[in-house]
Amino acid sequence: MRKQLFATLATLGMLTAAPFALANPIEIQVNNTMSEGGSESAAVERFAEYLEEQAPGRFEVRPFLAGSLGGENAILELLNLGQTQISLTGGNWRQQYAPEYDAITVPFLFTTWDEVDAYIETPSGQALIEKAESQGGLKFFGTQHRGPRHMTANKEINTPEDLAGFRLRLPSLPIWLEVWEEIGAQVVNVPAPEIYLAMQTGQVDGHENSLSSPYTRRLWEVQDYLILTSHVQFPWSWVASSRWWDGLEAEDQALIAEAIDVAREYGSEQELELDKYYLEALQEEGMTVIEPDIDAFREAAMPAIDRVLSEMADGVREDALASESN
């Protein structure tokens, strides 16, 4: 049987083309909460392709999308225990392991990716990563850009004054609630699957999310306006289980890290293209796009932003505001 296997591989040219084919492949589970078809699954696919291009047969990448192994917190626990390998994860890891350094979550603080990337390179940003790695057993590789979060509304919103009496659906994230209430919105908590119905019945007047939300939920049927606030740049992060990572050979580590960098760049490019598509499609469906006075929103939010930052670790406020001015 063994001679037959070698003969078959030689016939297929695999003995020379795939030097690792006969070794046990390294299994890499890659987790993400989003369904297939977005920039996230595109990045995971590119990650797998790159590894196969560089080391045929060496790695077996197994995507687990749409939260098939659990939500973000469940995956963080599996990573800590070494029971899964890699996750393209949202912001829960920052809030769970290093909230006192997580300025990235604060609305209207950073409105471009350059500002977010600059903050990560500051002492506070590096402290965030180091604490998350030590507390959560994570190996951080970098961020992958997502579409910025904007508003939809049933009326024109140009300035903070337009939010008087406006019922805004928000996730239950205390920092977000505090900032939006400071600006003047009436915050309403509605489960994500019920957003459309809540708008249809008048329970809420609008919501905030990336452009994929109003597009996939067909919110143009119940909302007339798209307000380009860009109030949160909420990145994906590529992280791995330190227990798993530390057990790899240096050569394999280098190749996996390289593949992640390729995937992050590809995923960010795909997200930018999707965001442009969503914007055009929503306009074609009849939504009116408004570019509001973002400086006015930031000024209105600043008392809450200052309170939130003052409760974080020493140096965060200074590093965040310096990054925001870049």
Short mmCIF file of C-alpha atoms in Angstrom, two decimals:
data_model
loop_
_atom_site.label_atom_id
_atom_site.label_comp_id
_atom_site.label_asym_id
_atom_site.label_seq_id
_atom_site.Cartn_x
_atom_site.Cartn_y
_atom_site.Cartn_z
CA MET A 1 0.00 0.00 0.00
CA ARG A 2 2.83 2.41 0.92
CA LYS A 3 4.63 1.70 -2.40
CA GLN A 4 1.37 2.29 -4.26
CA LEU A 5 0.88 5.66 -2.49
CA PHE A 6 4.37 6.80 -3.41
CA ALA A 7 3.82 5.68 -6.98
CA THR A 8 0.55 7.57 -7.19
CA LEU A 9 2.07 10.77 -5.76
CA ALA A 10 5.04 10.52 -8.10
CA THR A 11 2.69 10.13 -11.06
CA LEU A 12 0.83 13.27 -10.01
CA GLY A 13 4.06 15.18 -9.55
CA MET A 14 3.29 15.77 -5.88
CA LEU A 15 6.54 14.47 -4.44
CA THR A 16 8.45 17.40 -5.86
CA ALA A 17 5.71 20.01 -6.07
CA ALA A 18 4.46 19.50 -2.52
CA PRO A 19 7.36 18.71 -0.17
CA PHE A 20 5.08 18.77 2.89
CA ALA A 21 2.29 16.67 1.40
CA LEU A 22 3.33 13.48 3.20
CA ALA A 23 3.73 15.16 6.60
CA ASN A 24 0.76 15.61 8.89
CA PRO A 25 -0.62 19.06 7.98
CA ILE A 26 -0.93 21.71 10.67
CA GLU A 27 -4.64 22.33 11.26
CA ILE A 28 -5.61 25.99 11.58
CA GLN A 29 -9.18 26.81 12.54
CA VAL A 30 -10.01 30.42 11.63
CA ASN A 31 -13.09 31.83 13.36
CA ASN A 32 -15.34 34.77 12.48
CA THR A 33 -18.90 35.73 13.39
CA MET A 34 -19.89 36.98 9.92
CA SER A 35 -21.46 34.87 7.20
CA GLU A 36 -19.71 33.96 3.97
CA GLY A 37 -19.67 36.56 1.20
CA GLY A 38 -18.16 39.59 2.95
CA SER A 39 -14.65 40.96 3.24
CA GLU A 40 -14.11 38.75 6.30
CA SER A 41 -14.57 35.43 4.50
CA ALA A 42 -12.59 36.82 1.55
CA ALA A 43 -9.66 37.51 3.89
CA VAL A 44 -9.85 34.03 5.44
CA GLU A 45 -9.90 32.50 1.97
CA ARG A 46 -6.88 34.56 0.92
CA PHE A 47 -5.07 33.44 4.09
CA ALA A 48 -5.62 29.80 3.18
CA GLU A 49 -4.64 30.36 -0.46
CA TYR A 50 -1.40 32.10 0.46
CA LEU A 51 -0.31 29.32 2.81
CA GLU A 52 -1.01 26.72 0.14
CA GLU A 53 0.88 28.76 -2.46
CA GLN A 54 3.94 29.07 -0.23
CA ALA A 55 3.93 25.61 1.39
CA PRO A 56 1.65 23.16 -0.45
CA GLY A 57 0.21 20.57 1.89
CA ARG A 58 1.82 22.00 5.01
CA PHE A 59 -1.33 23.58 6.47
CA GLU A 60 -5.01 22.65 6.59
CA VAL A 61 -7.08 25.81 7.07
CA ARG A 62 -10.62 25.22 8.32
CA PRO A 63 -12.87 28.31 8.30
CA PHE A 64 -15.58 28.51 10.97
CA LEU A 65 -17.80 31.40 9.89
CA ALA A 66 -21.12 32.84 11.11
CA GLY A 67 -20.16 32.04 14.71
CA SER A 68 -20.35 28.31 14.07
CA LEU A 69 -18.07 27.63 17.06
CA GLY A 70 -19.73 30.32 19.17
CA GLY A 71 -19.81 34.08 19.57
CA GLU A 72 -16.78 36.28 20.08
CA ASN A 73 -16.52 35.73 23.83
CA ALA A 74 -16.81 31.96 23.44
CA ILE A 75 -14.05 31.97 20.84
CA LEU A 76 -11.83 34.12 23.07
CA GLU A 77 -12.17 31.46 25.76
CA LEU A 78 -11.31 28.68 23.30
CA LEU A 79 -8.24 30.63 22.18
CA ASN A 80 -7.15 31.08 25.79
CA LEU A 81 -7.44 27.34 26.34
CA GLY A 82 -5.65 26.51 23.09
CA GLN A 83 -8.72 24.67 21.76
CA THR A 84 -8.92 26.73 18.56
CA GLN A 85 -6.16 28.51 16.68
CA ILE A 86 -6.99 31.87 15.06
CA SER A 87 -9.86 34.36 15.10
CA LEU A 88 -10.73 37.38 13.01
CA THR A 89 -12.45 39.01 15.95
CA GLY A 90 -14.20 42.28 16.73
CA GLY A 91 -13.75 44.57 19.73
CA ASN A 92 -14.71 42.23 22.58
CA TRP A 93 -11.09 41.26 23.24
CA ARG A 94 -10.19 44.89 23.94
CA GLN A 95 -13.13 45.44 26.29
CA GLN A 96 -12.69 42.09 28.03
CA TYR A 97 -8.95 42.18 28.67
CA ALA A 98 -7.84 45.83 28.52
CA PRO A 99 -10.83 48.22 28.67
CA GLU A 100 -8.72 50.91 30.36
CA TYR A 101 -6.71 51.27 27.14
CA ASP A 102 -9.54 50.89 24.63
CA ALA A 103 -9.95 54.40 23.23
CA ILE A 104 -10.80 52.85 19.85
CA THR A 105 -14.34 52.10 21.05
CA VAL A 106 -15.16 55.74 21.90
CA PRO A 107 -17.52 57.33 19.29
CA PHE A 108 -16.41 60.53 17.51
CA LEU A 109 -12.86 60.22 18.86
CA PHE A 110 -11.28 58.68 15.75
CA THR A 111 -12.95 59.21 12.38
CA THR A 112 -10.27 57.84 10.02
CA TRP A 113 -8.27 54.64 9.89
CA ASP A 114 -5.03 56.63 9.99
CA GLU A 115 -6.03 57.90 13.42
CA VAL A 116 -6.84 54.39 14.68
CA ASP A 117 -3.58 52.99 13.33
CA ALA A 118 -1.65 55.89 14.89
CA TYR A 119 -3.23 55.20 18.30
CA ILE A 120 -2.27 51.52 18.17
CA GLU A 121 1.36 52.57 17.77
CA THR A 122 1.29 54.83 20.86
CA PRO A 123 2.41 53.59 24.30
CA SER A 124 -1.28 53.24 25.27
CA GLY A 125 -2.07 51.22 22.15
CA GLN A 126 0.88 48.92 22.76
CA ALA A 127 -0.14 48.54 26.41
CA LEU A 128 -3.61 47.49 25.21
CA ILE A 129 -2.08 44.75 23.07
CA GLU A 130 0.37 43.58 25.73
CA LYS A 131 -2.29 43.33 28.44
CA ALA A 132 -4.73 41.53 26.15
CA GLU A 133 -2.00 39.06 25.25
CA SER A 134 -1.06 38.41 28.89
CA GLN A 135 -4.63 38.31 30.23
CA GLY A 136 -6.28 36.51 27.34
CA GLY A 137 -3.54 34.24 26.09
CA LEU A 138 -3.64 35.94 22.69
CA LYS A 139 -1.08 36.67 20.01
CA PHE A 140 -2.06 39.91 18.22
CA PHE A 141 -1.14 40.31 14.53
CA GLY A 142 -2.88 43.52 13.52
CA THR A 143 -6.17 45.01 12.39
CA GLN A 144 -8.29 44.59 9.31
CA HIS A 145 -10.38 47.60 8.35
CA ARG A 146 -14.17 47.55 8.41
CA GLY A 147 -16.58 50.07 7.00
CA PRO A 148 -17.04 53.04 9.37
CA ARG A 149 -20.28 53.27 11.32
CA HIS A 150 -22.86 55.81 10.16
CA MET A 151 -26.48 56.65 10.98
CA THR A 152 -29.77 56.02 9.21
CA ALA A 153 -32.76 58.21 10.03
CA ASN A 154 -36.37 58.93 9.18
CA LYS A 155 -35.60 62.66 8.94
CA GLU A 156 -32.68 64.90 7.98
CA ILE A 157 -29.88 65.01 10.54
CA ASN A 158 -27.27 67.72 9.95
CA THR A 159 -26.32 68.91 13.44
CA PRO A 160 -26.67 67.66 17.04
CA GLU A 161 -29.72 69.88 17.46
CA ASP A 162 -31.55 67.67 14.95
CA LEU A 163 -31.31 64.79 17.44
CA ALA A 164 -33.71 66.42 19.91
CA GLY A 165 -36.37 63.78 20.63
CA PHE A 166 -34.71 61.37 18.19
CA ARG A 167 -34.94 57.72 19.27
CA LEU A 168 -31.68 56.03 18.24
CA ARG A 169 -31.23 52.27 18.36
CA LEU A 170 -27.87 51.32 19.86
CA PRO A 171 -26.20 48.11 21.05
CA SER A 172 -25.83 47.81 24.83
CA LEU A 173 -22.31 49.21 24.97
CA PRO A 174 -22.09 51.68 27.89
CA ILE A 175 -19.50 53.95 26.26
CA TRP A 176 -21.66 54.33 23.15
CA LEU A 177 -24.79 55.00 25.20
CA GLU A 178 -23.05 57.70 27.23
CA VAL A 179 -21.66 59.54 24.21
CA TRP A 180 -24.89 59.49 22.18
CA GLU A 181 -26.97 60.60 25.16
CA GLU A 182 -24.53 63.47 25.65
CA ILE A 183 -25.07 64.54 22.05
CA GLY A 184 -28.83 64.55 22.61
CA ALA A 185 -30.26 61.29 21.28
CA GLN A 186 -32.79 59.19 23.16
CA VAL A 187 -31.13 55.79 23.25
CA VAL A 188 -33.29 52.72 22.65
CA ASN A 189 -32.13 49.12 22.99
CA VAL A 190 -33.63 46.81 20.38
CA PRO A 191 -32.27 43.33 19.49
CA ALA A 192 -30.55 43.36 16.10
CA PRO A 193 -33.05 41.00 14.39
CA GLU A 194 -35.88 43.40 15.34
CA ILE A 195 -34.35 46.59 13.90
CA TYR A 196 -36.50 46.62 10.75
CA LEU A 197 -39.76 46.05 12.64
CA ALA A 198 -38.85 48.69 15.24
CA MET A 199 -38.39 51.23 12.45
CA GLN A 200 -41.50 50.12 10.61
CA THR A 201 -43.65 50.54 13.73
CA GLY A 202 -42.04 53.81 14.84
CA GLN A 203 -40.45 52.38 17.97
CA VAL A 204 -37.15 53.93 16.85
CA ASP A 205 -36.31 56.78 14.47
CA GLY A 206 -32.95 55.48 13.31
CA HIS A 207 -29.92 53.36 14.03
CA GLU A 208 -26.16 53.34 13.54
CA ASN A 209 -23.96 50.69 11.95
CA SER A 210 -21.72 50.08 8.96
CA LEU A 211 -23.34 50.40 5.53
CA SER A 212 -23.80 46.66 5.25
CA SER A 213 -26.56 46.90 7.88
CA PRO A 214 -29.03 49.12 6.00
CA TYR A 215 -28.20 47.27 2.78
CA THR A 216 -28.66 43.68 4.00
CA ARG A 217 -31.68 44.66 6.14
CA ARG A 218 -33.34 46.60 3.27
CA LEU A 219 -33.75 49.59 5.55
CA TRP A 220 -34.44 51.89 2.60
CA GLU A 221 -37.99 50.55 2.92
CA VAL A 222 -38.35 52.13 6.39
CA GLN A 223 -35.66 54.86 6.46
CA ASP A 224 -35.16 57.79 4.10
CA TYR A 225 -31.79 59.22 5.11
CA LEU A 226 -28.22 57.99 5.40
CA ILE A 227 -26.11 60.25 7.66
CA LEU A 228 -22.36 59.85 7.04
CA THR A 229 -21.12 60.43 10.60
CA SER A 230 -18.17 57.98 10.47
CA HIS A 231 -18.37 58.07 14.26
CA VAL A 232 -16.62 54.76 14.97
CA GLN A 233 -13.85 52.99 13.09
CA PHE A 234 -14.30 49.51 14.59
CA PRO A 235 -11.64 47.17 13.21
CA TRP A 236 -11.45 43.44 13.01
CA SER A 237 -8.34 42.03 14.69
CA TRP A 238 -6.38 38.93 13.76
CA VAL A 239 -5.45 37.07 16.94
CA ALA A 240 -4.16 33.58 17.66
CA SER A 241 -4.02 31.31 20.68
CA SER A 242 -0.65 31.83 22.39
CA ARG A 243 -0.68 28.22 23.60
CA TRP A 244 -0.97 27.01 20.02
CA TRP A 245 1.36 29.64 18.56
CA ASP A 246 4.19 28.98 21.01
CA GLY A 247 4.18 25.31 20.03
CA LEU A 248 4.91 26.00 16.35
CA GLU A 249 8.28 25.93 14.66
CA ALA A 250 9.77 29.36 13.92
CA GLU A 251 9.57 28.71 10.18
CA ASP A 252 5.85 27.96 10.39
CA GLN A 253 5.25 31.01 12.60
CA ALA A 254 6.94 33.27 10.08
CA LEU A 255 4.88 31.92 7.21
CA ILE A 256 1.58 32.15 9.08
CA ALA A 257 2.33 35.73 10.15
CA GLU A 258 3.15 36.59 6.54
CA ALA A 259 -0.11 35.02 5.36
CA ILE A 260 -2.07 37.03 7.93
CA ASP A 261 -0.50 40.28 6.70
CA VAL A 262 -1.48 39.39 3.13
CA ALA A 263 -5.02 38.49 4.25
CA ARG A 264 -5.42 41.70 6.31
CA GLU A 265 -4.47 43.88 3.38
CA TYR A 266 -6.71 41.95 1.00
CA GLY A 267 -9.67 42.02 3.38
CA SER A 268 -9.29 45.76 3.93
CA GLU A 269 -9.27 46.36 0.17
CA GLN A 270 -12.36 44.19 -0.27
CA GLU A 271 -14.17 46.06 2.50
CA LEU A 272 -13.43 49.41 0.86
CA GLU A 273 -14.91 48.16 -2.40
CA LEU A 274 -17.97 46.76 -0.64
CA ASP A 275 -18.51 50.01 1.24
CA LYS A 276 -18.52 51.93 -2.05
CA TYR A 277 -20.97 49.42 -3.49
CA TYR A 278 -23.32 49.66 -0.48
CA LEU A 279 -23.32 53.46 -0.63
CA GLU A 280 -24.19 53.51 -4.32
CA ALA A 281 -26.81 50.77 -3.95
CA LEU A 282 -28.54 52.53 -1.03
CA GLN A 283 -28.71 55.74 -3.05
CA GLU A 284 -30.14 53.84 -6.00
CA GLU A 285 -32.81 52.45 -3.69
CA GLY A 286 -33.84 55.99 -2.84
CA MET A 287 -31.97 56.88 0.36
CA THR A 288 -30.75 60.48 0.57
CA VAL A 289 -27.14 60.84 1.68
CA ILE A 290 -26.31 63.65 4.12
CA GLU A 291 -22.81 64.75 5.09
CA PRO A 292 -23.38 66.32 8.52
CA ASP A 293 -21.29 68.79 10.49
CA ILE A 294 -19.06 66.19 12.14
CA ASP A 295 -17.07 68.81 14.06
CA ALA A 296 -20.30 69.94 15.70
CA PHE A 297 -21.11 66.35 16.69
CA ARG A 298 -17.63 65.85 18.12
CA GLU A 299 -17.88 69.11 20.07
CA ALA A 300 -21.25 68.09 21.50
CA ALA A 301 -19.86 64.66 22.41
CA MET A 302 -16.64 65.97 23.98
CA PRO A 303 -17.88 66.22 27.61
CA ALA A 304 -18.77 62.50 27.51
CA ILE A 305 -15.57 61.65 25.61
CA ASP A 306 -13.54 63.45 28.28
CA ARG A 307 -15.35 61.60 31.07
CA VAL A 308 -14.77 58.24 29.42
CA LEU A 309 -11.10 58.91 28.69
CA SER A 310 -10.49 60.26 32.23
CA GLU A 311 -11.59 56.89 33.61
CA MET A 312 -9.06 55.04 31.48
CA ALA A 313 -5.38 54.42 32.24
CA ASP A 314 -2.89 57.26 32.59
CA GLY A 315 -1.71 58.51 29.23
CA VAL A 316 -4.66 57.21 27.18
CA ARG A 317 -6.31 60.60 26.82
CA GLU A 318 -3.10 62.26 25.68
CA ASP A 319 -2.23 59.47 23.24
CA ALA A 320 -5.77 59.34 21.85
CA LEU A 321 -6.08 63.09 21.28
CA ALA A 322 -2.61 63.25 19.74
CA SER A 323 -3.58 60.45 17.34
CA GLU A 324 -6.87 62.17 16.56
CA SER A 325 -5.04 65.33 15.52
CA ASN A 326 -2.71 63.53 13.10
#
